[in-house]
PDB file of C-alpha atoms in Angstrom:
ATOM      1  CA  UNK A   1      55.735   5.609  33.745  1.00 87.00           C
ATOM      2  CA  UNK A   2      56.259   8.921  35.562  1.00 87.00           C
ATOM      3  CA  UNK A   3      59.347   7.929  37.544  1.00 90.00           C
ATOM      4  CA  UNK A   4      61.223   5.843  34.963  1.00 89.00           C
ATOM      5  CA  UNK A   5      59.908   7.394  31.721  1.00 90.00           C
ATOM      6  CA  UNK A   6      58.755   4.100  30.213  1.00 90.00           C
ATOM      7  CA  UNK A   7      55.823   3.419  27.949  1.00 89.00           C
ATOM      8  CA  UNK A   8      52.492   2.123  29.193  1.00 87.00           C
ATOM      9  CA  UNK A   9      53.047  -1.225  27.545  1.00 87.00           C
ATOM     10  CA  UNK A  10      56.522  -1.616  29.138  1.00 91.00           C
ATOM     11  CA  UNK A  11      55.197  -0.657  32.567  1.00 91.00           C
ATOM     12  CA  UNK A  12      52.380  -3.191  32.333  1.00 91.00           C
ATOM     13  CA  UNK A  13      54.860  -5.944  31.374  1.00 91.00           C
ATOM     14  CA  UNK A  14      57.113  -5.099  34.316  1.00 91.00           C
ATOM     15  CA  UNK A  15      54.363  -5.252  36.931  1.00 90.00           C
ATOM     16  CA  UNK A  16      52.457  -8.111  35.253  1.00 90.00           C
ATOM     17  CA  UNK A  17      49.212  -6.254  34.479  1.00 88.00           C
ATOM     18  CA  UNK A  18      47.072  -6.649  31.378  1.00 87.00           C
ATOM     19  CA  UNK A  19      47.199  -3.329  29.474  1.00 83.00           C
ATOM     20  CA  UNK A  20      43.431  -3.501  28.906  1.00 80.00           C
ATOM     21  CA  UNK A  21      42.827  -3.042  32.640  1.00 80.00           C
ATOM     22  CA  UNK A  22      44.704   0.260  32.807  1.00 79.00           C
ATOM     23  CA  UNK A  23      44.099   1.805  29.422  1.00 77.00           C
ATOM     24  CA  UNK A  24      41.371   4.414  29.223  1.00 71.00           C
ATOM     25  CA  UNK A  25      39.598   5.730  26.181  1.00 71.00           C
ATOM     26  CA  UNK A  26      40.707   9.101  25.060  1.00 72.00           C
ATOM     27  CA  UNK A  27      38.108  11.823  25.428  1.00 76.00           C
ATOM     28  CA  UNK A  28      36.604  12.731  22.045  1.00 79.00           C
ATOM     29  CA  UNK A  29      38.436  15.494  20.271  1.00 84.00           C
ATOM     30  CA  UNK A  30      36.780  18.674  19.006  1.00 87.00           C
ATOM     31  CA  UNK A  31      33.904  18.574  21.467  1.00 87.00           C
ATOM     32  CA  UNK A  32      32.490  21.933  20.317  1.00 91.00           C
ATOM     33  CA  UNK A  33      32.378  20.790  16.690  1.00 92.00           C
ATOM     34  CA  UNK A  34      30.719  17.519  17.643  1.00 91.00           C
ATOM     35  CA  UNK A  35      28.099  19.342  19.667  1.00 92.00           C
ATOM     36  CA  UNK A  36      27.365  21.683  16.757  1.00 92.00           C
ATOM     37  CA  UNK A  37      27.070  18.714  14.354  1.00 91.00           C
ATOM     38  CA  UNK A  38      24.591  16.953  16.637  1.00 90.00           C
ATOM     39  CA  UNK A  39      22.538  20.127  16.918  1.00 91.00           C
ATOM     40  CA  UNK A  40      22.338  20.575  13.144  1.00 90.00           C
ATOM     41  CA  UNK A  41      21.561  16.895  12.537  1.00 89.00           C
ATOM     42  CA  UNK A  42      18.807  17.030  15.165  1.00 85.00           C
ATOM     43  CA  UNK A  43      17.067  19.832  13.283  1.00 84.00           C
ATOM     44  CA  UNK A  44      17.734  18.548   9.746  1.00 83.00           C
ATOM     45  CA  UNK A  45      17.439  14.779   9.778  1.00 81.00           C
ATOM     46  CA  UNK A  46      18.123  14.279   6.060  1.00 80.00           C
ATOM     47  CA  UNK A  47      21.330  16.352   5.878  1.00 85.00           C
ATOM     48  CA  UNK A  48      24.532  14.462   5.054  1.00 88.00           C
ATOM     49  CA  UNK A  49      28.010  15.395   6.206  1.00 90.00           C
ATOM     50  CA  UNK A  50      28.633  17.766   3.286  1.00 90.00           C
ATOM     51  CA  UNK A  51      25.628  19.962   4.042  1.00 89.00           C
ATOM     52  CA  UNK A  52      26.420  19.810   7.746  1.00 91.00           C
ATOM     53  CA  UNK A  53      29.923  20.990   6.841  1.00 91.00           C
ATOM     54  CA  UNK A  54      28.436  23.981   5.011  1.00 89.00           C
ATOM     55  CA  UNK A  55      26.330  24.839   8.053  1.00 90.00           C
ATOM     56  CA  UNK A  56      29.414  24.555  10.287  1.00 92.00           C
ATOM     57  CA  UNK A  57      31.373  26.876   8.013  1.00 91.00           C
ATOM     58  CA  UNK A  58      28.646  29.485   8.469  1.00 89.00           C
ATOM     59  CA  UNK A  59      29.385  29.261  12.184  1.00 90.00           C
ATOM     60  CA  UNK A  60      33.102  29.707  11.584  1.00 91.00           C
ATOM     61  CA  UNK A  61      34.014  26.009  12.005  1.00 91.00           C
ATOM     62  CA  UNK A  62      35.850  24.979   8.842  1.00 89.00           C
ATOM     63  CA  UNK A  63      37.877  21.785   8.511  1.00 90.00           C
ATOM     64  CA  UNK A  64      39.212  19.187   6.121  1.00 90.00           C
ATOM     65  CA  UNK A  65      36.474  17.053   4.516  1.00 91.00           C
ATOM     66  CA  UNK A  66      38.203  13.868   5.738  1.00 93.00           C
ATOM     67  CA  UNK A  67      38.140  15.092   9.304  1.00 92.00           C
ATOM     68  CA  UNK A  68      34.542  16.196   8.901  1.00 92.00           C
ATOM     69  CA  UNK A  69      33.531  12.754   7.642  1.00 93.00           C
ATOM     70  CA  UNK A  70      35.385  11.023  10.504  1.00 92.00           C
ATOM     71  CA  UNK A  71      33.599  13.103  13.143  1.00 92.00           C
ATOM     72  CA  UNK A  72      30.299  12.617  11.305  1.00 92.00           C
ATOM     73  CA  UNK A  73      30.659   8.818  11.368  1.00 91.00           C
ATOM     74  CA  UNK A  74      31.907   8.676  14.963  1.00 90.00           C
ATOM     75  CA  UNK A  75      28.838  10.610  16.104  1.00 90.00           C
ATOM     76  CA  UNK A  76      26.554   8.125  14.327  1.00 89.00           C
ATOM     77  CA  UNK A  77      24.832  10.770  12.213  1.00 89.00           C
ATOM     78  CA  UNK A  78      24.756   8.820   8.934  1.00 85.00           C
ATOM     79  CA  UNK A  79      21.474   9.257   7.080  1.00 80.00           C
ATOM     80  CA  UNK A  80      19.650   5.993   6.445  1.00 75.00           C
ATOM     81  CA  UNK A  81      18.754   5.377   2.854  1.00 72.00           C
ATOM     82  CA  UNK A  82      15.024   5.073   2.353  1.00 66.00           C
ATOM     83  CA  UNK A  83      14.223   1.648   0.989  1.00 65.00           C
ATOM     84  CA  UNK A  84      10.633   2.330  -0.014  1.00 62.00           C
ATOM     85  CA  UNK A  85      10.040   2.824  -3.693  1.00 62.00           C
ATOM     86  CA  UNK A  86       8.403   5.889  -5.126  1.00 61.00           C
ATOM     87  CA  UNK A  87       4.696   5.215  -5.474  1.00 62.00           C
ATOM     88  CA  UNK A  88       2.135   6.670  -7.834  1.00 62.00           C
ATOM     89  CA  UNK A  89      -0.310   8.940  -6.032  1.00 60.00           C
ATOM     90  CA  UNK A  90      -3.051   9.090  -8.653  1.00 59.00           C
ATOM     91  CA  UNK A  91      -5.647  11.839  -8.561  1.00 57.00           C
ATOM     92  CA  UNK A  92      -5.598  14.266  -5.611  1.00 54.00           C
ATOM     93  CA  UNK A  93      -9.209  15.368  -6.082  1.00 59.00           C
ATOM     94  CA  UNK A  94     -11.880  14.052  -3.668  1.00 67.00           C
ATOM     95  CA  UNK A  95     -13.269  10.635  -4.550  1.00 74.00           C
ATOM     96  CA  UNK A  96     -16.642  11.138  -6.288  1.00 71.00           C
ATOM     97  CA  UNK A  97     -19.694   9.465  -4.830  1.00 79.00           C
ATOM     98  CA  UNK A  98     -21.094   6.341  -6.458  1.00 82.00           C
ATOM     99  CA  UNK A  99     -24.570   7.649  -7.340  1.00 86.00           C
ATOM    100  CA  UNK A 100     -24.924   6.038 -10.777  1.00 86.00           C
ATOM    101  CA  UNK A 101     -23.549   2.829 -12.292  1.00 90.00           C
ATOM    102  CA  UNK A 102     -20.108   3.586 -13.691  1.00 89.00           C
ATOM    103  CA  UNK A 103     -19.378   6.486 -11.352  1.00 91.00           C
ATOM    104  CA  UNK A 104     -16.829   4.518  -9.361  1.00 93.00           C
ATOM    105  CA  UNK A 105     -15.224   1.130  -9.718  1.00 95.00           C
ATOM    106  CA  UNK A 106     -13.145  -0.482  -6.989  1.00 95.00           C
ATOM    107  CA  UNK A 107     -10.633  -3.283  -7.351  1.00 95.00           C
ATOM    108  CA  UNK A 108      -8.426  -5.526  -5.256  1.00 95.00           C
ATOM    109  CA  UNK A 109      -6.694  -8.907  -5.188  1.00 96.00           C
ATOM    110  CA  UNK A 110      -7.649 -12.031  -3.220  1.00 95.00           C
ATOM    111  CA  UNK A 111      -5.339 -15.041  -2.880  1.00 94.00           C
ATOM    112  CA  UNK A 112      -6.068 -18.749  -2.447  1.00 95.00           C
ATOM    113  CA  UNK A 113      -4.612 -22.164  -3.330  1.00 94.00           C
ATOM    114  CA  UNK A 114      -5.458 -25.128  -5.545  1.00 92.00           C
ATOM    115  CA  UNK A 115      -4.063 -28.637  -5.824  1.00 85.00           C
ATOM    116  CA  UNK A 116      -0.961 -29.287  -3.726  1.00 83.00           C
ATOM    117  CA  UNK A 117      -0.884 -25.787  -2.188  1.00 83.00           C
ATOM    118  CA  UNK A 118      -0.364 -24.072  -5.537  1.00 92.00           C
ATOM    119  CA  UNK A 119      -1.159 -20.405  -5.041  1.00 94.00           C
ATOM    120  CA  UNK A 120      -3.284 -18.314  -7.366  1.00 95.00           C
ATOM    121  CA  UNK A 121      -4.666 -14.781  -7.303  1.00 95.00           C
ATOM    122  CA  UNK A 122      -8.101 -13.393  -8.058  1.00 96.00           C
ATOM    123  CA  UNK A 123      -8.602  -9.915  -9.488  1.00 96.00           C
ATOM    124  CA  UNK A 124     -11.943  -8.550  -8.292  1.00 96.00           C
ATOM    125  CA  UNK A 125     -13.506  -5.457  -9.869  1.00 96.00           C
ATOM    126  CA  UNK A 126     -16.831  -4.087  -8.611  1.00 96.00           C
ATOM    127  CA  UNK A 127     -19.206  -1.266  -9.448  1.00 94.00           C
ATOM    128  CA  UNK A 128     -19.667   0.544  -6.118  1.00 92.00           C
ATOM    129  CA  UNK A 129     -23.081   1.988  -6.960  1.00 91.00           C
ATOM    130  CA  UNK A 130     -25.034  -1.205  -7.673  1.00 91.00           C
ATOM    131  CA  UNK A 131     -22.530  -3.540  -5.896  1.00 92.00           C
ATOM    132  CA  UNK A 132     -22.236  -5.589  -9.090  1.00 94.00           C
ATOM    133  CA  UNK A 133     -19.149  -7.724  -9.515  1.00 95.00           C
ATOM    134  CA  UNK A 134     -17.757  -6.991 -12.958  1.00 95.00           C
ATOM    135  CA  UNK A 135     -14.741  -9.283 -12.968  1.00 94.00           C
ATOM    136  CA  UNK A 136     -13.289 -12.276 -11.114  1.00 96.00           C
ATOM    137  CA  UNK A 137     -10.115 -13.108 -13.047  1.00 95.00           C
ATOM    138  CA  UNK A 138      -8.089 -15.974 -11.559  1.00 95.00           C
ATOM    139  CA  UNK A 139      -4.523 -16.854 -12.515  1.00 95.00           C
ATOM    140  CA  UNK A 140      -1.228 -17.871 -10.946  1.00 94.00           C
ATOM    141  CA  UNK A 141       0.248 -14.480 -11.819  1.00 93.00           C
ATOM    142  CA  UNK A 142      -1.531 -11.256 -12.754  1.00 94.00           C
ATOM    143  CA  UNK A 143       0.591  -8.335 -13.920  1.00 93.00           C
ATOM    144  CA  UNK A 144      -0.307  -4.709 -14.462  1.00 93.00           C
ATOM    145  CA  UNK A 145      -0.611  -5.339 -18.209  1.00 94.00           C
ATOM    146  CA  UNK A 146      -3.116  -8.138 -17.505  1.00 95.00           C
ATOM    147  CA  UNK A 147      -5.134  -5.776 -15.289  1.00 95.00           C
ATOM    148  CA  UNK A 148      -5.181  -3.237 -18.134  1.00 95.00           C
ATOM    149  CA  UNK A 149      -6.488  -5.881 -20.557  1.00 95.00           C
ATOM    150  CA  UNK A 150      -9.252  -6.855 -18.144  1.00 96.00           C
ATOM    151  CA  UNK A 151     -10.220  -3.189 -17.809  1.00 96.00           C
ATOM    152  CA  UNK A 152     -10.341  -2.812 -21.595  1.00 95.00           C
ATOM    153  CA  UNK A 153     -12.755  -5.752 -21.788  1.00 95.00           C
ATOM    154  CA  UNK A 154     -14.989  -4.239 -19.075  1.00 95.00           C
ATOM    155  CA  UNK A 155     -14.991  -0.831 -20.776  1.00 95.00           C
ATOM    156  CA  UNK A 156     -16.283  -2.455 -23.969  1.00 94.00           C
ATOM    157  CA  UNK A 157     -19.132  -4.040 -21.985  1.00 93.00           C
ATOM    158  CA  UNK A 158     -20.066  -1.315 -19.501  1.00 92.00           C
ATOM    159  CA  UNK A 159     -18.398   1.858 -20.727  1.00 92.00           C
ATOM    160  CA  UNK A 160     -15.642   3.849 -19.034  1.00 93.00           C
ATOM    161  CA  UNK A 161     -15.974   4.553 -15.307  1.00 93.00           C
ATOM    162  CA  UNK A 162     -15.571   8.045 -13.923  1.00 91.00           C
ATOM    163  CA  UNK A 163     -12.925   6.886 -11.476  1.00 92.00           C
ATOM    164  CA  UNK A 164     -11.303   3.729 -10.127  1.00 94.00           C
ATOM    165  CA  UNK A 165     -10.251   3.179  -6.500  1.00 94.00           C
ATOM    166  CA  UNK A 166      -7.499   0.743  -5.505  1.00 93.00           C
ATOM    167  CA  UNK A 167      -4.658   0.238  -3.066  1.00 91.00           C
ATOM    168  CA  UNK A 168      -0.982   0.908  -3.814  1.00 89.00           C
ATOM    169  CA  UNK A 169      -0.097  -2.592  -4.995  1.00 89.00           C
ATOM    170  CA  UNK A 170       2.616  -2.967  -7.605  1.00 90.00           C
ATOM    171  CA  UNK A 171       0.107  -4.073 -10.257  1.00 91.00           C
ATOM    172  CA  UNK A 172      -2.029  -0.948  -9.759  1.00 92.00           C
ATOM    173  CA  UNK A 173       0.934   1.459  -9.743  1.00 89.00           C
ATOM    174  CA  UNK A 174       2.700  -0.084 -12.745  1.00 89.00           C
ATOM    175  CA  UNK A 175       3.495   1.799 -15.930  1.00 90.00           C
ATOM    176  CA  UNK A 176       0.847  -0.193 -17.790  1.00 92.00           C
ATOM    177  CA  UNK A 177      -1.918   1.026 -15.461  1.00 92.00           C
ATOM    178  CA  UNK A 178      -0.691   4.627 -15.417  1.00 91.00           C
ATOM    179  CA  UNK A 179      -0.627   4.608 -19.216  1.00 92.00           C
ATOM    180  CA  UNK A 180      -4.090   3.032 -19.387  1.00 94.00           C
ATOM    181  CA  UNK A 181      -5.582   5.637 -17.036  1.00 92.00           C
ATOM    182  CA  UNK A 182      -3.967   8.461 -19.013  1.00 91.00           C
ATOM    183  CA  UNK A 183      -5.117   7.160 -22.411  1.00 93.00           C
ATOM    184  CA  UNK A 184      -8.679   6.486 -21.248  1.00 93.00           C
ATOM    185  CA  UNK A 185      -8.854   9.708 -19.179  1.00 92.00           C
ATOM    186  CA  UNK A 186     -10.036   7.850 -16.076  1.00 92.00           C
ATOM    187  CA  UNK A 187      -9.214   9.258 -12.648  1.00 91.00           C
ATOM    188  CA  UNK A 188      -7.370   6.740 -10.499  1.00 92.00           C
ATOM    189  CA  UNK A 189      -7.526   7.148  -6.715  1.00 91.00           C
ATOM    190  CA  UNK A 190      -5.060   5.320  -4.468  1.00 91.00           C
ATOM    191  CA  UNK A 191      -6.008   4.792  -0.844  1.00 89.00           C
ATOM    192  CA  UNK A 192      -3.501   5.630   1.878  1.00 85.00           C
ATOM    193  CA  UNK A 193      -1.155   2.749   2.794  1.00 83.00           C
ATOM    194  CA  UNK A 194      -2.554   0.727   5.676  1.00 84.00           C
ATOM    195  CA  UNK A 195      -6.062   2.224   5.282  1.00 86.00           C
ATOM    196  CA  UNK A 196      -8.219  -0.524   3.678  1.00 87.00           C
ATOM    197  CA  UNK A 197     -11.353   1.118   5.107  1.00 88.00           C
ATOM    198  CA  UNK A 198     -10.952   3.808   2.445  1.00 88.00           C
ATOM    199  CA  UNK A 199     -11.870   1.125  -0.093  1.00 89.00           C
ATOM    200  CA  UNK A 200     -14.614  -0.409   2.015  1.00 90.00           C
ATOM    201  CA  UNK A 201     -16.876  -1.624  -0.827  1.00 92.00           C
ATOM    202  CA  UNK A 202     -14.316  -4.000  -2.306  1.00 94.00           C
ATOM    203  CA  UNK A 203     -13.129  -5.080   1.164  1.00 94.00           C
ATOM    204  CA  UNK A 204     -16.703  -6.052   2.044  1.00 93.00           C
ATOM    205  CA  UNK A 205     -16.953  -7.981  -1.220  1.00 94.00           C
ATOM    206  CA  UNK A 206     -13.657  -9.766  -0.498  1.00 94.00           C
ATOM    207  CA  UNK A 207     -15.029 -10.862   2.877  1.00 93.00           C
ATOM    208  CA  UNK A 208     -18.166 -12.291   1.260  1.00 92.00           C
ATOM    209  CA  UNK A 209     -16.144 -14.039  -1.441  1.00 94.00           C
ATOM    210  CA  UNK A 210     -13.853 -15.682   1.094  1.00 93.00           C
ATOM    211  CA  UNK A 211     -16.639 -16.572   3.536  1.00 93.00           C
ATOM    212  CA  UNK A 212     -19.098 -17.983   1.006  1.00 92.00           C
ATOM    213  CA  UNK A 213     -16.772 -19.589  -1.539  1.00 93.00           C
ATOM    214  CA  UNK A 214     -13.035 -19.724  -0.830  1.00 94.00           C
ATOM    215  CA  UNK A 215     -13.410 -21.075   2.705  1.00 92.00           C
ATOM    216  CA  UNK A 216     -16.102 -23.544   1.614  1.00 90.00           C
ATOM    217  CA  UNK A 217     -14.576 -25.087  -1.506  1.00 90.00           C
ATOM    218  CA  UNK A 218     -11.443 -27.043  -2.392  1.00 92.00           C
ATOM    219  CA  UNK A 219     -10.058 -26.356  -5.855  1.00 94.00           C
ATOM    220  CA  UNK A 220      -8.483 -29.235  -7.769  1.00 93.00           C
ATOM    221  CA  UNK A 221      -6.978 -27.057 -10.476  1.00 93.00           C
ATOM    222  CA  UNK A 222      -6.950 -23.520 -11.795  1.00 94.00           C
ATOM    223  CA  UNK A 223      -9.679 -24.453 -14.296  1.00 94.00           C
ATOM    224  CA  UNK A 224     -11.805 -25.792 -11.437  1.00 94.00           C
ATOM    225  CA  UNK A 225     -11.292 -22.577  -9.486  1.00 95.00           C
ATOM    226  CA  UNK A 226     -12.321 -20.466 -12.488  1.00 95.00           C
ATOM    227  CA  UNK A 227     -15.458 -22.545 -13.023  1.00 96.00           C
ATOM    228  CA  UNK A 228     -16.557 -22.241  -9.386  1.00 95.00           C
ATOM    229  CA  UNK A 229     -15.770 -18.530  -9.362  1.00 95.00           C
ATOM    230  CA  UNK A 230     -17.958 -18.007 -12.434  1.00 96.00           C
ATOM    231  CA  UNK A 231     -20.857 -19.887 -10.819  1.00 96.00           C
ATOM    232  CA  UNK A 232     -20.535 -17.916  -7.586  1.00 94.00           C
ATOM    233  CA  UNK A 233     -20.262 -14.631  -9.473  1.00 95.00           C
ATOM    234  CA  UNK A 234     -23.535 -15.306 -11.308  1.00 95.00           C
ATOM    235  CA  UNK A 235     -25.241 -16.152  -8.019  1.00 93.00           C
ATOM    236  CA  UNK A 236     -23.811 -13.013  -6.390  1.00 94.00           C
ATOM    237  CA  UNK A 237     -25.051 -10.722  -9.178  1.00 94.00           C
ATOM    238  CA  UNK A 238     -28.427 -12.344  -9.981  1.00 94.00           C
ATOM    239  CA  UNK A 239     -29.659 -14.351  -6.976  1.00 91.00           C
ATOM    240  CA  UNK A 240     -28.050 -13.253  -3.711  1.00 90.00           C
ATOM    241  CA  UNK A 241     -30.010 -10.436  -1.981  1.00 88.00           C
ATOM    242  CA  UNK A 242     -28.048  -7.402  -0.765  1.00 87.00           C
ATOM    243  CA  UNK A 243     -29.250  -5.492   2.282  1.00 83.00           C
ATOM    244  CA  UNK A 244     -27.470  -2.341   1.040  1.00 84.00           C
ATOM    245  CA  UNK A 245     -29.691  -2.498  -2.075  1.00 86.00           C
ATOM    246  CA  UNK A 246     -32.961  -3.054  -0.238  1.00 83.00           C
ATOM    247  CA  UNK A 247     -32.563  -6.837  -0.588  1.00 85.00           C
ATOM    248  CA  UNK A 248     -32.368  -6.523  -4.357  1.00 88.00           C
ATOM    249  CA  UNK A 249     -29.716  -8.197  -6.443  1.00 91.00           C
ATOM    250  CA  UNK A 250     -27.031  -6.102  -8.176  1.00 92.00           C
ATOM    251  CA  UNK A 251     -28.566  -6.919 -11.566  1.00 92.00           C
ATOM    252  CA  UNK A 252     -31.986  -5.658 -10.399  1.00 91.00           C
ATOM    253  CA  UNK A 253     -30.393  -2.543  -8.920  1.00 90.00           C
ATOM    254  CA  UNK A 254     -28.598  -1.764 -12.192  1.00 90.00           C
ATOM    255  CA  UNK A 255     -31.868  -2.070 -14.150  1.00 90.00           C
ATOM    256  CA  UNK A 256     -33.584   0.235 -11.646  1.00 88.00           C
ATOM    257  CA  UNK A 257     -30.874   2.874 -12.019  1.00 87.00           C
ATOM    258  CA  UNK A 258     -30.992   2.639 -15.814  1.00 86.00           C
ATOM    259  CA  UNK A 259     -34.796   2.941 -15.949  1.00 86.00           C
ATOM    260  CA  UNK A 260     -35.026   5.817 -13.441  1.00 80.00           C
ATOM    261  CA  UNK A 261     -32.325   8.479 -13.698  1.00 74.00           C
ATOM    262  CA  UNK A 262     -33.579  10.343 -10.622  1.00 73.00           C
ATOM    263  CA  UNK A 263     -33.315   7.483  -8.122  1.00 77.00           C
ATOM    264  CA  UNK A 264     -30.388   7.409  -5.683  1.00 74.00           C
ATOM    265  CA  UNK A 265     -28.868   4.487  -3.741  1.00 74.00           C
ATOM    266  CA  UNK A 266     -30.443   5.756  -0.484  1.00 74.00           C
ATOM    267  CA  UNK A 267     -33.842   6.067  -2.126  1.00 71.00           C
ATOM    268  CA  UNK A 268     -33.468   2.539  -3.464  1.00 68.00           C
ATOM    269  CA  UNK A 269     -33.109   1.179   0.065  1.00 67.00           C
ATOM    270  CA  UNK A 270     -35.894   3.321   1.530  1.00 67.00           C
ATOM    271  CA  UNK A 271     -38.296   2.291  -1.227  1.00 62.00           C
ATOM    272  CA  UNK A 272     -38.050  -1.325  -0.168  1.00 58.00           C
ATOM    273  CA  UNK A 273     -38.377  -0.774   3.588  1.00 54.00           C
ATOM    274  CA  UNK A 274     -42.208  -0.486   3.824  1.00 49.00           C
ATOM    275  CA  UNK A 275     -42.654  -3.604   1.699  1.00 47.00           C
ATOM    276  CA  UNK A 276     -40.181  -5.513   3.846  1.00 40.00           C
ATOM    277  CA  UNK A 277     -41.763  -4.402   7.165  1.00 43.00           C
ATOM    278  CA  UNK A 278     -45.279  -5.230   5.904  1.00 40.00           C
ATOM    279  CA  UNK A 279     -44.132  -8.717   4.964  1.00 40.00           C
ATOM    280  CA  UNK A 280     -42.711  -9.215   8.429  1.00 42.00           C
ATOM    281  CA  UNK A 281     -45.940  -8.056  10.072  1.00 35.00           C
ATOM    282  CA  UNK A 282     -48.026 -10.430   7.953  1.00 39.00           C
ATOM    283  CA  UNK A 283     -45.908 -13.336   9.162  1.00 38.00           C
TER     284      UNK A 283
END
């Protein structure tokens, strides 16, 4: 190429060499600009090439927008589009304590199957103070509007709660739920994503429901599942003792709270401890 002034391709043909073995990549052009772009992108991760171009102009590095975009792409600085949807955050005030029935409700979904592996969902709503299960609604699909209707039915029976705690599921962040909370003036608290322990009362209930019913029974149909859920719910609220309530049932705990306004959940447990220890000693 130097001695005979021929092209690289012609020289490779003459000596029988594949051009790919002798060709070398050109060094990147505009090294100073590329370095400045990487520095800006490292500090401002969400800046696109236009804003980076403005920052470069402030440093005296102005160029054609096509050239700027080419360098931006070659450096691999493209900003990834965030796929996550915008979620409702609910109330930002601290979650009130569940000292009286109706102070705080918690809700969540549980899934199971019936028949030939037909899936259905269960909407569980609990009163965190007396641990009473207020709702076990089972259906193949439960939308946010359906959740709002179930809440309306519970409000007619038990009155409006002070606040409701739930996760960030699509049903709980839907327009229907946001409108319901605004119309009824009920604070809605969403737990942080991936933090189920922030809604520990309903998670404990879900574990009991799955351990005592869902893992023990086979459901022939949706009607069969609803019937067995209703039977288990009655047993849970009126027969099953709860250690967190001093071995009382949720129905007994609710009556105690209604009859005595001064009693607290801790006092309810402590009041039953002497009786329980005396019974053990007598045995």
